[in-house]
Each structure stands twice: as C-alpha cells, then as structure tokens.
Coordinates of C-alpha atoms in Angstrom, one line a residue:
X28 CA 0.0 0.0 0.0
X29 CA 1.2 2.9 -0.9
X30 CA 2.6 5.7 1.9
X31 CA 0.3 9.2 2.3
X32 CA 1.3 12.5 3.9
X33 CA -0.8 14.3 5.4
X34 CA -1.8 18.2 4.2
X35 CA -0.5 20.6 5.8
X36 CA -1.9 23.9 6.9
X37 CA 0.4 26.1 4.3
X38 CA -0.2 22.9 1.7
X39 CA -4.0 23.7 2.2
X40 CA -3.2 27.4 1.8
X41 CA -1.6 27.6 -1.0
X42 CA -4.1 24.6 -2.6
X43 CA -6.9 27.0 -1.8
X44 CA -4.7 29.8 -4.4
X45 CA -4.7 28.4 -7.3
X46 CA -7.5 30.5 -8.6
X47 CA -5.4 33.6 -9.3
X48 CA -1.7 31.9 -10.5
X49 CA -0.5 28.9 -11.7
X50 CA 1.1 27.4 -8.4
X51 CA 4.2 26.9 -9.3
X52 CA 7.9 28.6 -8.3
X53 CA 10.6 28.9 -11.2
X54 CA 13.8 28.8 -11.0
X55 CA 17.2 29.5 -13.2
X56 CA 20.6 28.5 -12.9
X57 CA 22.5 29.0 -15.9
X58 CA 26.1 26.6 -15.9
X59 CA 29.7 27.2 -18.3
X60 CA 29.5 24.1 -18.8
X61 CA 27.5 20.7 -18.7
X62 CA 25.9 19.0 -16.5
X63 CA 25.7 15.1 -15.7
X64 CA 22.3 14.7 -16.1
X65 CA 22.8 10.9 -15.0
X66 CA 24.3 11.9 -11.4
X67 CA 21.6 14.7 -11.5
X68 CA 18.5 11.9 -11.6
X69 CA 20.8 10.5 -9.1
X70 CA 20.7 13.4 -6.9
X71 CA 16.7 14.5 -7.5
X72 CA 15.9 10.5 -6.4
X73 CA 18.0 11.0 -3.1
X74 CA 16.7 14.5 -2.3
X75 CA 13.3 12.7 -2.1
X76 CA 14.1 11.1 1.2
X77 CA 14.4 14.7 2.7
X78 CA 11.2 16.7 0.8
X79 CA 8.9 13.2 -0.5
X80 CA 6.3 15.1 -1.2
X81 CA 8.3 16.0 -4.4
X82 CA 7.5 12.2 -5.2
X83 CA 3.7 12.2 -3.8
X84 CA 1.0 13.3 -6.5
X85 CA -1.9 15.4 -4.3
X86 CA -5.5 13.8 -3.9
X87 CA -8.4 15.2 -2.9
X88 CA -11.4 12.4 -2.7
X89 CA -13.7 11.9 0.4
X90 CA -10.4 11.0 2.5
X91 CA -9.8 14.3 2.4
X92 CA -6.7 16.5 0.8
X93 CA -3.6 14.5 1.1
X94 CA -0.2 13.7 -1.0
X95 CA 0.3 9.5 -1.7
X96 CA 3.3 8.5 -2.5
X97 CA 3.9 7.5 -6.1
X98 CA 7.8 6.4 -6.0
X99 CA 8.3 8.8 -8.7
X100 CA 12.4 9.4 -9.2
X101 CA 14.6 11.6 -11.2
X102 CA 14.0 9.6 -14.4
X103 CA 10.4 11.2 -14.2
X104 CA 11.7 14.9 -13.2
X105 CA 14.5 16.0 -15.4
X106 CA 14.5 16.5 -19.0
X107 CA 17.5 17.4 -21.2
X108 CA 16.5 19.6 -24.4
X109 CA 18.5 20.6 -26.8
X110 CA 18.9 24.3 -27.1
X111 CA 17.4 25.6 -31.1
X112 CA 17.6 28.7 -33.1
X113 CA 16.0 31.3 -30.6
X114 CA 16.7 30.0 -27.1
X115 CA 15.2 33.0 -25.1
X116 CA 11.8 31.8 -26.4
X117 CA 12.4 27.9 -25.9
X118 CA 13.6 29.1 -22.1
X119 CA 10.5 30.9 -21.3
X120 CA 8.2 27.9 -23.3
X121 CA 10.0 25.6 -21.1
X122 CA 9.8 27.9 -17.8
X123 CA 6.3 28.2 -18.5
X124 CA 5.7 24.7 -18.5
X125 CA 2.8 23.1 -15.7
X126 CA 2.5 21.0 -12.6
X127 CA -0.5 18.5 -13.2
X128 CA -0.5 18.2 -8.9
X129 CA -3.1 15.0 -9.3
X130 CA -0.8 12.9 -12.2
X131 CA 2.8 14.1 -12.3
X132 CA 5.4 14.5 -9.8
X133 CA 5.7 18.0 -8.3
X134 CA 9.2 18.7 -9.6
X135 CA 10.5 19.1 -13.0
X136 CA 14.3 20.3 -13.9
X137 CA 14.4 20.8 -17.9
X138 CA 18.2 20.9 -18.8
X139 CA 18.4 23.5 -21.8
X140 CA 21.3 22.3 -23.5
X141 CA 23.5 24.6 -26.0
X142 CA 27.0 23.4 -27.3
X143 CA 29.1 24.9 -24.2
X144 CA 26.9 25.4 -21.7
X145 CA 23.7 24.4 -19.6
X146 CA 20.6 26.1 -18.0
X147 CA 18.8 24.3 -15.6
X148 CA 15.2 25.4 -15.5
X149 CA 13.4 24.0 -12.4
X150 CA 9.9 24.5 -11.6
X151 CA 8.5 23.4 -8.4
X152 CA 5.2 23.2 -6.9
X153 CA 4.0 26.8 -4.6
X154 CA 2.0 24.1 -2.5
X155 CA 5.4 22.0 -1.8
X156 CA 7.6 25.3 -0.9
X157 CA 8.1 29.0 -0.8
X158 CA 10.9 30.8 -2.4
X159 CA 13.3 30.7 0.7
X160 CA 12.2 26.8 1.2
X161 CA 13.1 26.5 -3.0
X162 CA 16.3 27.8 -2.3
X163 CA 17.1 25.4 0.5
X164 CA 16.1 22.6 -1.9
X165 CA 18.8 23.9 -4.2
X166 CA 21.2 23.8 -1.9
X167 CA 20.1 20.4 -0.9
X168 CA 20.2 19.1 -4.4
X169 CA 23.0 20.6 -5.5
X170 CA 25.3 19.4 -2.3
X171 CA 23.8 16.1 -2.9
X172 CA 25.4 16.5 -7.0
X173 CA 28.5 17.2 -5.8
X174 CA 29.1 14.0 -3.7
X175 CA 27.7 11.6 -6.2
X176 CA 29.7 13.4 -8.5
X177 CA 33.0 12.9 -6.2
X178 CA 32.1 9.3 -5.3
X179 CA 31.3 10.1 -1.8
X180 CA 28.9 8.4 0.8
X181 CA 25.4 9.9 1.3
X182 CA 23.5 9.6 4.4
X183 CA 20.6 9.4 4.3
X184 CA 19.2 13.3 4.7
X185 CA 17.0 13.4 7.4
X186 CA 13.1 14.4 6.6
X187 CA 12.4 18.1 8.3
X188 CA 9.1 18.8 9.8
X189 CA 6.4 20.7 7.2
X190 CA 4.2 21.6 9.5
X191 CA 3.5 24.8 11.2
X192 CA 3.1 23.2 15.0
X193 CA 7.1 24.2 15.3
X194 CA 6.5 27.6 14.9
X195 CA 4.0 28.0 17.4
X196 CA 5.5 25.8 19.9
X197 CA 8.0 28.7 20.9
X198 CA 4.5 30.4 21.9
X199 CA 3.4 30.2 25.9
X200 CA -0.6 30.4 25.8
X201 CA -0.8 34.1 26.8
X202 CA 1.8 34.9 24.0
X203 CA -0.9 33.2 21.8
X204 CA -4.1 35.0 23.3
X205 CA -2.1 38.1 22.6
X206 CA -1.5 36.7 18.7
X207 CA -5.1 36.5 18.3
X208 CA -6.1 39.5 20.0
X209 CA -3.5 41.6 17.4
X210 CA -4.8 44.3 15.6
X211 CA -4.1 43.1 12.3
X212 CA -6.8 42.4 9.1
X213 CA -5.2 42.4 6.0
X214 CA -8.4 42.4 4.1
X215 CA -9.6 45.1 5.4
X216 CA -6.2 46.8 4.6
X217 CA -5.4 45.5 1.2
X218 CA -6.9 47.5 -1.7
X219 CA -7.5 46.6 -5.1
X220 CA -4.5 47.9 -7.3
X221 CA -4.6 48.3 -11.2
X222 CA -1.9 48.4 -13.6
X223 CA -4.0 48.0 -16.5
X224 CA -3.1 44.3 -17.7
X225 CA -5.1 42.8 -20.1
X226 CA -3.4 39.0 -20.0
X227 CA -4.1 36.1 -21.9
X228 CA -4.0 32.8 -20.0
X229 CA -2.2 30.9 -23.0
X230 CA 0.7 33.0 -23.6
X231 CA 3.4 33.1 -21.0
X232 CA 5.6 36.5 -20.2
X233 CA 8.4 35.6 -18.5
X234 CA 11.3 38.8 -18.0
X235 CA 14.0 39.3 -16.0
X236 CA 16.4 42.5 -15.8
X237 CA 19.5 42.3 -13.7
X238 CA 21.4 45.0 -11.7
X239 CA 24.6 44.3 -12.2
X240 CA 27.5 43.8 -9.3
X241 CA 29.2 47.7 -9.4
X242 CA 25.8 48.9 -9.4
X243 CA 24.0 47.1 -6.8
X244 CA 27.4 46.9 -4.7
X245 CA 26.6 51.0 -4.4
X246 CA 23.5 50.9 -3.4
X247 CA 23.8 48.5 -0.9
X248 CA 26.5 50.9 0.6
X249 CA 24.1 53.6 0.2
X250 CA 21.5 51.6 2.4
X251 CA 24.1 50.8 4.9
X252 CA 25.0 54.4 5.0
X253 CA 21.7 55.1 5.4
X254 CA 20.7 53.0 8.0
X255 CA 18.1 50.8 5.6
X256 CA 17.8 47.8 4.9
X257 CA 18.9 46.4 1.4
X258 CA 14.7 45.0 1.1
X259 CA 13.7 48.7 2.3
X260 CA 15.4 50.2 -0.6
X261 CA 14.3 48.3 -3.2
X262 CA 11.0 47.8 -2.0
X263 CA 10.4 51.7 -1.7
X264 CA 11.7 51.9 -5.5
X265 CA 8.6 49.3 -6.2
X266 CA 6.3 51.2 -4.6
X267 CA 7.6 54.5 -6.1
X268 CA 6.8 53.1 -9.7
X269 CA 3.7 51.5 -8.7
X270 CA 2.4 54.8 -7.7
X271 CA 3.3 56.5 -11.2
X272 CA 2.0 53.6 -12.8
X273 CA -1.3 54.1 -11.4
X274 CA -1.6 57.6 -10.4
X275 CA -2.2 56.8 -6.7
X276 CA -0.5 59.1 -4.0
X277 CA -1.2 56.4 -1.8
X278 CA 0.0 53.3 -2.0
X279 CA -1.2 49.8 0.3
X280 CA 0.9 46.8 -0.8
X281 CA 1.7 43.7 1.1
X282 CA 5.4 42.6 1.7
X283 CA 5.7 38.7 2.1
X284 CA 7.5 38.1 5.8
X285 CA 9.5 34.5 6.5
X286 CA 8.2 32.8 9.5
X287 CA 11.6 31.4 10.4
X288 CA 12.9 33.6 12.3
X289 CA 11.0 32.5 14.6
X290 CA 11.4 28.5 14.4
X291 CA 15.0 27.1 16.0
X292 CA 18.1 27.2 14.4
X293 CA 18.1 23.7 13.6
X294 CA 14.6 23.9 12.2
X295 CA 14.9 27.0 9.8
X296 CA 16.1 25.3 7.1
X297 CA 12.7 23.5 6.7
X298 CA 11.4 23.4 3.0
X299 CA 7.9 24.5 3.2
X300 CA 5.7 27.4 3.1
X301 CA 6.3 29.5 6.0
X302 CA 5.3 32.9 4.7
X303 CA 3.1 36.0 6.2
X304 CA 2.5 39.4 5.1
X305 CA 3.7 42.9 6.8
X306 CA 1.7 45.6 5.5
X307 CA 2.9 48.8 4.2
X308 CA 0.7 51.9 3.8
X309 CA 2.6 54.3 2.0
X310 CA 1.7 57.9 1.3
X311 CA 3.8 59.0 -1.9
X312 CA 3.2 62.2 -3.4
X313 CA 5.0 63.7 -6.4
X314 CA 7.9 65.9 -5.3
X315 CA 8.7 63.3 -2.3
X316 CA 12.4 62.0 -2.6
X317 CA 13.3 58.7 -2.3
X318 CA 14.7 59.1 1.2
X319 CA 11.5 60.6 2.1
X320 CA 9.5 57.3 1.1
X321 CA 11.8 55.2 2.3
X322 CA 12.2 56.6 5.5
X323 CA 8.5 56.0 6.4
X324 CA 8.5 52.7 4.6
X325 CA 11.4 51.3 7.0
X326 CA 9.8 52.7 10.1
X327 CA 6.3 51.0 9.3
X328 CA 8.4 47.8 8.4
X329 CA 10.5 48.5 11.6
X330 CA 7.3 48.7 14.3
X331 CA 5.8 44.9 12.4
X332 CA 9.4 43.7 12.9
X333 CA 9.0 44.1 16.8
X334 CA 5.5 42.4 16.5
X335 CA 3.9 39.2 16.0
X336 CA 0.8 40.3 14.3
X337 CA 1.8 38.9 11.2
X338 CA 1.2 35.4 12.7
X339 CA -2.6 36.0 13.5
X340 CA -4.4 34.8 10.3
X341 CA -1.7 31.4 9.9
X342 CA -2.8 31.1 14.1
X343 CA -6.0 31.1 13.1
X344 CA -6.2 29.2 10.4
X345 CA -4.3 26.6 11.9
X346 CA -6.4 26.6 14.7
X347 CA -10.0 26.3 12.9
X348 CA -8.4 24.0 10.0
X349 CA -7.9 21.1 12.7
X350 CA -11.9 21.9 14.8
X351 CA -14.0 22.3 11.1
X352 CA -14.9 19.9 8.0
X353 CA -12.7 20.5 5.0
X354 CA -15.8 21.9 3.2
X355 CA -15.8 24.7 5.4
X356 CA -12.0 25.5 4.8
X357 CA -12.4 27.4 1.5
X358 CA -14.4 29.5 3.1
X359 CA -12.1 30.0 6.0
X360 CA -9.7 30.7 4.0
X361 CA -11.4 33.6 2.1
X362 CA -12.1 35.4 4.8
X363 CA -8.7 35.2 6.8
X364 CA -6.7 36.0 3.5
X365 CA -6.7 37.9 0.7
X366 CA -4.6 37.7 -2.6
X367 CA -3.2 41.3 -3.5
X368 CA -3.1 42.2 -6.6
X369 CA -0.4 43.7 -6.6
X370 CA 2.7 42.2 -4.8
X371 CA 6.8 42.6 -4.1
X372 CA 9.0 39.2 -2.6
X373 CA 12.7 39.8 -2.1
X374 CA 14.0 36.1 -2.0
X375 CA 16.9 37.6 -0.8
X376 CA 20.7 35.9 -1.0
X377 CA 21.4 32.9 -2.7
X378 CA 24.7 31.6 -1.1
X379 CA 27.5 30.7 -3.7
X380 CA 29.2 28.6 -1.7
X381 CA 26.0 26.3 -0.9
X382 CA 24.8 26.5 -4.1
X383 CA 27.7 24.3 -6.4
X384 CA 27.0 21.5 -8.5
X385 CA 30.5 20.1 -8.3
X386 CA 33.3 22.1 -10.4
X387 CA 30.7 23.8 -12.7
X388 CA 30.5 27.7 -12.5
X389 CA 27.3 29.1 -12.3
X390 CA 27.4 32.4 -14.5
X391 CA 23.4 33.4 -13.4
X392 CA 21.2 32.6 -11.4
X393 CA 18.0 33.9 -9.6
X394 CA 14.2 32.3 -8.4
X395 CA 10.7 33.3 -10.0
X396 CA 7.3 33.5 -8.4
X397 CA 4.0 31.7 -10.1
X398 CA 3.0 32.7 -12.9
X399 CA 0.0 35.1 -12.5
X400 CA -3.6 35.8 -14.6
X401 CA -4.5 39.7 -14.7
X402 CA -5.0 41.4 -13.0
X403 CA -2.4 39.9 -11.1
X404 CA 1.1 40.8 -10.8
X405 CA 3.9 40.4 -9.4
X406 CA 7.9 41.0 -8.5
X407 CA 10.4 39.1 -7.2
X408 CA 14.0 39.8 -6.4
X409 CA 17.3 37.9 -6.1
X410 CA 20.6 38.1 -5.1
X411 CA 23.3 35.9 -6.7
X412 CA 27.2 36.7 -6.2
X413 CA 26.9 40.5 -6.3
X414 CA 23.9 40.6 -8.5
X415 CA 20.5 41.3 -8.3
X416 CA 17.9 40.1 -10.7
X417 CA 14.0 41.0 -10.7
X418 CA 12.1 38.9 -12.4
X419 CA 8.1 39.3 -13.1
X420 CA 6.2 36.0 -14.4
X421 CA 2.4 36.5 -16.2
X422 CA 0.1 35.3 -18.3
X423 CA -0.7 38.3 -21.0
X424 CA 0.0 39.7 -24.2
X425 CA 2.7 41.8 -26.4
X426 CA 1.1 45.2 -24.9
X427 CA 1.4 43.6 -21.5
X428 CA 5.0 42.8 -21.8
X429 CA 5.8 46.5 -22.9
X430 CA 4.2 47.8 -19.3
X431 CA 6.1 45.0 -17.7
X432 CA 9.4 45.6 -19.2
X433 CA 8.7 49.1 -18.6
X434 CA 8.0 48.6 -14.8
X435 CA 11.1 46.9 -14.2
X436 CA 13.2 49.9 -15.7
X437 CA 11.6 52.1 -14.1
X438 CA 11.9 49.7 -10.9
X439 CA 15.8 50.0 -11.4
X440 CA 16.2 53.5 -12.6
X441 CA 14.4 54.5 -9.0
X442 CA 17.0 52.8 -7.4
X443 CA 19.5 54.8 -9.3
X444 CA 18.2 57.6 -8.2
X445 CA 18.6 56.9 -4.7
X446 CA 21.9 57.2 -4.6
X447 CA 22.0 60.8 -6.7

C-alpha cells in the first residue's frame, strides 16, 4: 500500500490559491558548462528522502486532501532539451511549463542544452515550498550532486518537519491570546490595485532585468550608509513606480514576511511554506524624494518587525483547520486572506558557496514566483554573487510585456536615483 502524507496547513493554503496563478515557483541556474544529467536523476531521487512530497501526487477524494506516495524518481523529473535557433523563447516555453499536482510529480528540472553550456530550468510546486524553502532545496540538491559526482557516501538526509506546530511551539498560551487579539486584518487593509493588464492565459511572459554587481554593490553601501535595509530600498523603489503607474499618492501593498525567524536554528532550514505578510501603507506624493519614502517605509516595516501580528491569520487558520470539516475551509480561507493584486518578494541571498553543482561555474542565477492571470502581478527579487535580478512572471499579451518591461526599468532606474 502505498505511503500518504498528510496536508499541511500552508499545503492547504496555497491549494486554496490556485484561482489567481499557476502554483508553481521557477527557477534559473544558468552553468559554463554541462551538467551530468545521469548523477543529476541520481541526486533528484535521493533529495526525495528529505522533501517526499516532491514524489507524492496530491489527492483530494472523500479521505480528504492529502499527498500519496507514487515512487516517482529523477527519471520522471528531469528532462534534457536541446537548445534551437531562438533559445530566449524555448527558455521561457520551457519555464512556463505546468505542474498537473493529481498525475505528475511536483518537480520538474528541464536541462536546456546549448554546445558549451547548460541552464537548468526548475519548476516546483508553490504548495510543496516557498521561495526561501526552494532555495534550501537547491542547496540540498546541489550538495547532494557534488558528492555523487565525487564518489562520496550519502546519508541518508533526514526528513524536516512541514508543518506549522514548530513555529507556534515557541508560543506560551498568553503569547498566543495576545497573537489573536492583534490588531491586524489584511483584508480590510489590502486595496485593489490596477496596472491595466489585459493577460491572456495561454501566452506566457516571463522577463528578467538584472542589476549588475558595481551597481547594486553602491546601493547596498548607500542603504548601509543610510541605515536601511537592502529590502527597504528596493521595496520603496517598487512602490515609487507602482504609484506612477497608477496615479495613486497612496499606496497599500503587502510585503511577504518568512516565519523562520521564529522557528530554532536547527529547524529554519525546513522546505515548506512559511510565509506571512507585513503591511505597508505608503503615502507618496509627487515631489517626495526617495529618502522621504523610504524613510517611512522602514519605520512602518520597523514597528511589524518588533510584532507578531503577522502570525494571526496562519494562528487562526491553523487553529480552525484542525476543529471544522474540509468543506468549510475554503471559506475560512477567504475570509482570513486575501490575494493582492499587486505584490513585491525579495527572495533575498542565494549563497555561492551552498549552491555548487560540483566544479561547474554558475554564470546566473536567480528564483521566480507563479505565474500570474490579470490582473495579477507580481515581482520578485534575487541576489546571486553581487547581482540582483527582478524577475516578473504573467500570463498576457505583447502590450502587456511592454508595461512589464517598462515597470522593471523604471523599478531599477528609481534605485539609481537613490543614490543621486
């Protein structure tokens, strides 16, 4: 008989998104040189062992919402293609690619092959991790590479806890109560927020724009100088373009918050979805410098940082997911949460030295968010060996991708401006 896991409270969470994106994270690694895509099903089959859910197709029938155990391996998960004529539009075909959660495996690595060199394209189910989870999978994966590759023994890696009853163990009961007694409703807060997207569910726009090394090296001394934080800065130069995009002087956005921080060290590597919201209300009026938005960005961000407010809808949730039926959940769900349309990650630092597939150089690399259906949208960031990349995925057409392209140069030439 085959083995089931149960669902967890995130997995039910991010199950219960699916109407607004396509669940899925990206993301790109691009390699001088090629891979061993033997010792890379290898790898994928043992990493199993520590994340099985990768392996598990997702059922839903009158036993409730669950993952069962299908013994899928690396055979099933990674693909080699060779690389054609226009590889920029065979990348994004292939990034754009699906997760059928019921029939296939919820991992899939497509090896885009040219004559000197590799990209790995990975796409991962949202319901299996977030971003920060994704990148310790990489790191996982790509450790586990390196010592097939060398002909080195693997333990076994040992399976982390998905669940969310570590991170409110560190709570006493009163520290609870005082959880969910917070002032905090996000969808009360949370406003509607158009760019004027038309989309187009079948056609796939998938951009990235880097900030190179010299660049982003200054303005990460400029927020240091500052006293900012690197996310402050670039966050503030999102919500400075959002506002000239839509003409609002005030701007309401959510920015996604890792639960972590509060687990123990030797549980924060867990690859899950541990994610919250802070919410930013941002006044923003024409002649305002940047210093002047950002400066009331970080204190807002500053006075949730001290709090645990964040925590009250996953509290809640969590709470009422294990007393009502599953039909009820949905509902639950709707009124706890709210998907903004509008919406910034920073995925933050990918570690170099934790993320090496053997002797192969990694010339780019950076993570995606799920691919969204207008109105929708959404930007990511990531660091990568002195480089930042923002990356926005959507479903939409040609006159779409001009206002997205657009967004994220004006996204980056705000953040040259902050240091004029």
């Amino acid at each position: 008989m085959a083995t089931s896991y149960e669902a967890e409270v995130y997995d039910l969470m991010q199950y219960f998104h699916r109407a607004v994106f396509e669940p899925s994270l990206r993301s790109v690694i691009r390699l001088e040189g090629h891979i061993d895509e033997n010792i890379l099903k290898k790898a994928v089959t043992l990493s199993t062992d520590t994340i099985p859910m990768i392996r598990c197709c997702f059922v839903e029938d009158q036993g409730g919402l669950y993952w069962l155990d299908k013994g899928f391996t690396g055979e099933d998960m990674v693909y080699v293609v060779e690389a054609g004529c226009d590889y920029n539009e065979q990348k994004t075909k292939l990034l754009a690619t699906s997760i059928d959660i019921y029939r296939e495996p919820q991992l899939k690595i497509f090896i885009l092959r040219e004559k000197q060199a590799d990209t790995l394209l990975f796409i991962l189910n949202h319901m299996v991790s977030d971003g920060a989870g994704l990148k310790e999978y990489l790191y996982l994966l790509s450790d586990i590479y390196t010592k097939c590759k060398n002909g080195e023994n693997i333990p076994k890696p040992p399976f982390v806890s998905r669940s969310v009853k570590p991170l409110f163990s560190t709570f006493g009961p009163l520290a609870k109560i005082r959880i969910l007694l917070a002032k905090y409703d996000f969808n009360k807060h949370i406003k509607p927020l158009d760019l004027g997207l038309e989309g187009e569910k079948t056609s796939p726009i998938l951009t990235s724009l880097q900030i190179p090394p010299q660049e982003f090296a200054l303005l990460k001394a400029w927020s240091k100088k500052n006293g900012f934080s690197l996310n402050d800065v670039i966050f503030t130069a999102f919500v400075r373009v959002l506002s000239k995009e839509t003409g609002q002087t005030r701007v309401v956005v959510p920015c996604p918050v890792d639960l972590r921080k509060y687990l123990a060290a030797d549980q924060r590597k867990s690859i899950t979805n541990l994610t919250s919201q802070f919410i930013c209300d941002i006044p923003v009026k024409e002649a305002d410098s940047f210093i002047t938005t950002v400066s009331e960005l970080s204190r807002q961000m500053k006075l949730q940082k001290n709090s645990t407010a964040c925590l009250k809808p996953v509290l809640q949730f969590s709470l009422l997911s294990g007393l009502l039926p599953l039909s009820a959940l949905p509902k639950v769900f709707n009124s706890l949460f709210t998907i903004p349309f509008v919406s910034f990650s920073n995925l933050g630092l990918v570690d170099s030295n934790r993320l090496r597939f053997a002797d192969l150089n990694i010339g780019e690399m950076y993570i995606g968010g799920a691919v969204r259906y207008a109105p929708y949208f959404q930007v990511t960031a990531t660091s990568y060996q002195g480089a930042c990349t923002l990356a926005c995925n959507f479903y939409g057409t040609s006159a779409d991708k001009i206002k997205i392209d657009r967004f994220l140069n004006g996204l980056k030439e705000e953040l040259k401006l902050a240091l004029t």
